[in-house]
Tab-separated table of C-alpha atoms in Angstrom:
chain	number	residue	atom	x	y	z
A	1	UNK	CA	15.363	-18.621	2.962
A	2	UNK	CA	13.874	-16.103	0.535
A	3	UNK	CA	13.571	-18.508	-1.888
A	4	UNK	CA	11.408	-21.137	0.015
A	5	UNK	CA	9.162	-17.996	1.543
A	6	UNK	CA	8.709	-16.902	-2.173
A	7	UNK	CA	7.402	-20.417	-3.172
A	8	UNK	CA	4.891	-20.774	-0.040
A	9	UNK	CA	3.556	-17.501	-1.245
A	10	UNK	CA	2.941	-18.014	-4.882
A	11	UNK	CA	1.712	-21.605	-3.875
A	12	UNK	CA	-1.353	-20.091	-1.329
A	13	UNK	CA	-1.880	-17.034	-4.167
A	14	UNK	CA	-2.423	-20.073	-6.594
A	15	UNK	CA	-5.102	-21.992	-4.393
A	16	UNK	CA	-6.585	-19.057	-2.714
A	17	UNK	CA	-8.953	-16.469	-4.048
A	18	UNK	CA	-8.120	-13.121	-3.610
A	19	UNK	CA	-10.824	-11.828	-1.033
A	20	UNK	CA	-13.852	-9.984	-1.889
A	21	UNK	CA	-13.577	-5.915	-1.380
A	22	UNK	CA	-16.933	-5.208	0.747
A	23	UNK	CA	-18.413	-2.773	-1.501
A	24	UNK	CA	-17.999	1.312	-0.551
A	25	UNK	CA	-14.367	0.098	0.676
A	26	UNK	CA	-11.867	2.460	-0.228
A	27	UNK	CA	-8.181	3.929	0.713
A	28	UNK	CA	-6.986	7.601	0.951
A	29	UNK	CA	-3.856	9.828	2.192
A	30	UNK	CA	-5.697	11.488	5.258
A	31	UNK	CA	-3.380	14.067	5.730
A	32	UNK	CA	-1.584	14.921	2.135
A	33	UNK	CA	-3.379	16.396	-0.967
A	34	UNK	CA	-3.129	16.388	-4.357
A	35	UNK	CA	-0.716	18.829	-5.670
A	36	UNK	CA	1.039	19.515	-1.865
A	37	UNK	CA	4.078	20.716	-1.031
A	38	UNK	CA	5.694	18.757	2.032
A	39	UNK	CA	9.205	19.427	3.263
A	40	UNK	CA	11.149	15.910	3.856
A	41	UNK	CA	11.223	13.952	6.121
A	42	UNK	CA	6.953	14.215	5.878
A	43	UNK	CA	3.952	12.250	7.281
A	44	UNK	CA	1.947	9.755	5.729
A	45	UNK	CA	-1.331	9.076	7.353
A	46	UNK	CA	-3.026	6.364	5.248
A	47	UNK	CA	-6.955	6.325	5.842
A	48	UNK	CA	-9.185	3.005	5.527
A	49	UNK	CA	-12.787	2.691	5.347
A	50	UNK	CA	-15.641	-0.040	4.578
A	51	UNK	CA	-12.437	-3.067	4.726
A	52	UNK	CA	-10.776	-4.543	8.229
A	53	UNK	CA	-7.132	-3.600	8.316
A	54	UNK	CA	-4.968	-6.372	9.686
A	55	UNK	CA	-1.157	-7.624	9.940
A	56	UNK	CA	0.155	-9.445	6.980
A	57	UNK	CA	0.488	-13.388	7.197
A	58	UNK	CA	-3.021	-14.679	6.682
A	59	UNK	CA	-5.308	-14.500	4.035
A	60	UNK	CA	-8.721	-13.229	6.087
A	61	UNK	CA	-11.432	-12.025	4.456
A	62	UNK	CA	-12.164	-7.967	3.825
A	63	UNK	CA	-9.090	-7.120	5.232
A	64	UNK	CA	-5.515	-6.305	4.502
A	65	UNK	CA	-3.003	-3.973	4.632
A	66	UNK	CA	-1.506	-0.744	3.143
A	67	UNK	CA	1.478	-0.483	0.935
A	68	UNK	CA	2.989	2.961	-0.867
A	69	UNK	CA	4.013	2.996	-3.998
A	70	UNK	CA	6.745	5.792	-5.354
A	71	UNK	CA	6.285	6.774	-8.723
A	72	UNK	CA	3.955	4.250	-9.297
A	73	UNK	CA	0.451	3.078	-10.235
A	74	UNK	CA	-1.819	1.245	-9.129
A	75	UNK	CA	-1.724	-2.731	-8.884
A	76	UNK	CA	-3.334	-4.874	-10.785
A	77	UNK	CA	-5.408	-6.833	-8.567
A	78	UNK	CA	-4.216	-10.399	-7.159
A	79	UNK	CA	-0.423	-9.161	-8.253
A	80	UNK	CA	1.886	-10.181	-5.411
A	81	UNK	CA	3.637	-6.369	-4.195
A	82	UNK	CA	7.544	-6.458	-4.400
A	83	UNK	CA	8.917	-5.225	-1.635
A	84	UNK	CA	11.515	-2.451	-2.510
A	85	UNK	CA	12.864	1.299	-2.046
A	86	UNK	CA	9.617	2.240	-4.403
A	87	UNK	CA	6.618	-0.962	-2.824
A	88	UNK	CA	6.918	0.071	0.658
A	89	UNK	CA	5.008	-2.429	2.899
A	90	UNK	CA	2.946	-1.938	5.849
A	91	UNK	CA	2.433	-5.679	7.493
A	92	UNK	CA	1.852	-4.451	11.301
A	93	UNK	CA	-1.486	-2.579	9.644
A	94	UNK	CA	0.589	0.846	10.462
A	95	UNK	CA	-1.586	3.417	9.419
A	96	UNK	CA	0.911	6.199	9.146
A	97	UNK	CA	4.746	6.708	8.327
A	98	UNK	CA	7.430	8.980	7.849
A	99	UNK	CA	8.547	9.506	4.519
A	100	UNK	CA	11.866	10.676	4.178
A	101	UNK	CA	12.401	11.644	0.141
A	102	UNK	CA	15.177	14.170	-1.792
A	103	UNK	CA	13.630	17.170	-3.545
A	104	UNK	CA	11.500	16.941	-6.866
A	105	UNK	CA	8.495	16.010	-7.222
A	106	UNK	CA	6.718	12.534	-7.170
A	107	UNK	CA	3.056	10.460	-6.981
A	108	UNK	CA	2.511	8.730	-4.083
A	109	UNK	CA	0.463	5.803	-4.441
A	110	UNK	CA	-1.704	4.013	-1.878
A	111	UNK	CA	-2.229	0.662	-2.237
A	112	UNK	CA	-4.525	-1.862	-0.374
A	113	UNK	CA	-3.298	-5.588	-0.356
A	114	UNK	CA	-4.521	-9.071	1.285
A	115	UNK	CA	-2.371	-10.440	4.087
A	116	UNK	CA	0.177	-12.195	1.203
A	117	UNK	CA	0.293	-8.778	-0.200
A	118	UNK	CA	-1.699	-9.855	-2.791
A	119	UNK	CA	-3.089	-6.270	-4.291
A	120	UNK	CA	-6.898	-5.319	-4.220
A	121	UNK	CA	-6.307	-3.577	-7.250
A	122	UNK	CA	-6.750	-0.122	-8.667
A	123	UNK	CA	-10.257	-0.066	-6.892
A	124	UNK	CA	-8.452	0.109	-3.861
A	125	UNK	CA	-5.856	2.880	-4.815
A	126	UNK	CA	-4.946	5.965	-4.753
A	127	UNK	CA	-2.700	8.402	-6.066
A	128	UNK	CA	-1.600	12.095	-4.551
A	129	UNK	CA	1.122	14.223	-6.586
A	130	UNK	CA	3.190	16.140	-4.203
A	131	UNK	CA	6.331	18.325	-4.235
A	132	UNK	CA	8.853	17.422	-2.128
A	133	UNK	CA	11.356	20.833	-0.796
């Protein structure tokens, strides 16, 4: 019931604060670099530091989770992330993942969220332009 789930969510975003970001806290691609050329299907290795990373479900405070965002920027903080082909989510606080993209080139976007994939914002982002063979 998609519709019920959506409600619940929107419902606890409306009563509860999005948490703090302990300051120094910050996201990065550990293995990929800006302007890289990867050959598909590549690995993702999404770093965390300075912020407790954590499954997605309750709202804890500094942690959360990662998401990637194709062709995308950053969220604006205390936006709830869609979940498509282009807001990929990370709920079991995976910290890498095997991307799997057709030729061309793109900006991959990593983006910290709460545990209702609420987004930290563009303080916890970041973006790496690479060229996919």
């Amino acid at each position: 019931d998609t519709a019920h789930l959506s409600h619940t969510v929107d419902a606890t975003a409306a009563i509860t604060p999005l948490p703090a970001v302990p300051d120094g806290a910050r996201v990065f691609f550990a293995n990929l670099k800006d302007g890289q050329t990867v050959k598909s299907p590549f690995k993702v290795e999404m770093g965390i530091e300075g912020i407790a990373l954590d499954t997605a479900g309750a709202i804890k405070p500094a942690s959360g989770h990662h998401h990637i965002l194709i062709n995308l920027d950053s969220i604006a903080a205390g936006t709830v992330i869609p979940m498509d082909s282009t807001h990929l989510h990370f709920g079991k606080a995976q910290q890498a993942t095997d991307l799997n993209l057709t030729p061309g080139k793109y900006k991959l976007t990593l983006q910290y969220a709460d545990g209702i994939h609420r987004s930290y914002g563009s303080r916890m982002a970041t973006s790496v332009n690479v060229t996919v063979q």
